[in-house]
Amino acid sequence: MTRLFINPNHRLGHINPELQGHFSEHLGRCIYGGLFVGEDSDIPNVNGMRCDVVEALKEMKIPVLRWPGGCFADEYHWKDGIGKKEERKTIVNTHWGGVVENNCFGTHEFMELCRQLGCKPYVNGNLGSGTVREMSEWVEYMTFDGISPMADLRKENGHEKPWKLDYFAVGNENWGCGGNMLPEYYGNLYRRYSTYVRNYSKDYSIYKIACGPNAGDFDWTDKVMKTCFEKCGPNHGFMDGLSLHYYTVPGPWDHKGSATDFDEASYYVTLKKTLYMEELITGHTAIMDKYDKKHEVGLIVDEWGNWFDVEPGTNPGFLYQQNSIRDALVAGINLNIFNKHCDRVKMANIAQLVNVLQSVILTDGPRMVKTPTYHVFNMYKYHQDAELVESYVETELVGIDEENKVPNLTESVSLDKDGYINITLTNLSADKSYDINGVLVETCVDSVSAKILSGKINDHNTFDDPDKVVAKDFTNVSLKNGNLEFTIPAASVMLLRVHTK
Ligand code: AHR
């Protein structure tokens, strides 16, 4: 028996709902076709937003959505995307396939989408190719409730009241597609641009996010933090958050590997690379601690997920990939890691919401399918706004090649406002199940319900077989001397909800 230890009385921090956030870029069929079809479409929509997709995302409790990029953000000029649709500028999307972008989806549409989803907006500003004035005016346009050139323009465009802008990032990947900058240079620009991201509302402050590192680039974190914290007074580096981007890419960049046609060795490589997230968070946090001694700056993992070769026959610039049980494991592992680091990780956004990279939803014309990753988010939603509690699971190493062995199990546990203890577990072994003995310290278990997502590692949903991989009720949990006993199947993600007396 494998021992799972839980101490619900030892609370370790608050799990922000935003740890289960999402990202949508003007890339491939994420926005156009995936989320937005326009009011004249035959596909059922409200103000142009697909009803089927909105409904599915609401069920999953999407907490926050980042937009408009990604690399696209540092070439996006927001004034191109406001006003009468037929008069909006047509531009080239240079990053993603060189396709025509007619700016039909802009600020008003994004805010409308967030309204329908009931989620917080996270807008990514353009520092790479935009001016300070442009960024400053965008914030004024979105948030100022008074008489001013930008507030007046918003009203002329049909939106009388300002929107609530929860999160704003000052540039994206400015070490790469966002301007190929060096960290000190970016740090100085960040100080300048962010000064003019004004808080117009008395009721809240915009959470400002600086561009953080690419994966293991600890030097970037160090230098940006140093630059921003120098002579910053009480302003904790002029930032509320620092971003981190890390994708799981199983193979070399020119041969990343197929999303569905992979063997067990590649499965374990993918999981091993995913677990690197733990090291990244710990490493970057240690550097942040040097400057941000009071832990006021959040680590914002605003791009993560699997990046495979595109589906055969699709546009290489559109990054459209399938999603299998392996993706479910990658999602479950990462979300458990984020929970366990909820003291520092304040938001995380999987890339990307629909039809791009590790999506929760795929669409094909009017058809829609929920991916295995969707079902994981739908199971993990009970952690949102809950308190992380102490937990530990015994592990052994599994895998094929010595250098790519991984622990067989990961877990995280929270206590929510309704008094439920939510346990999420992943079994990384491709072929071995484990008998689990769950010990809940000083807890009288009243009842338990569970869900399971499992299958063969390559299993995935298609438009013709959309429910091959879904979360199912799991009833084989018994209570013995107050302990939980169950068997977790191979290659699975599990949720247990325990109610106490
Ligand atoms: O998500 C795809 C791209 O990956 C984003 O545009 C960019 O920020 C990252 O490199």
XYZ file of C-alpha atoms and ligand atoms in Angstrom, residues 23 25 27 66 69-73 95-96 172-173 175 177 245 247 253 303 307 319 351-352 356-357, ligand 1:
35
model
C -4.418 32.402 -22.576
C -3.754 34.920 -28.729
C -2.920 32.906 -33.462
C -4.965 36.644 -21.072
C -0.687 37.610 -27.020
C 1.970 36.247 -26.846
C 4.254 37.493 -29.553
C 1.248 39.136 -31.198
C 0.929 41.511 -28.218
C 4.281 35.978 -36.230
C 1.619 33.465 -36.985
C 5.678 39.808 -23.602
C 8.851 37.741 -23.994
C 14.007 38.706 -24.290
C 9.905 38.039 -29.935
C 7.182 31.012 -19.571
C 6.669 24.864 -22.385
C 12.572 22.316 -31.811
C 2.466 30.467 -20.626
C 4.167 22.060 -27.507
C 0.125 25.526 -33.845
C -1.364 27.987 -23.688
C -3.787 28.268 -25.322
C -3.690 26.219 -30.248
C -1.074 24.107 -28.391
O 1.969 30.490 -27.291
C 2.691 30.625 -28.452
C 3.851 31.589 -28.312
O 4.793 31.069 -27.431
C 3.541 32.940 -27.723
O 3.075 33.834 -28.675
C 4.871 33.402 -27.220
O 4.744 34.285 -26.130
C 5.567 32.098 -26.866
O 6.830 32.038 -27.391
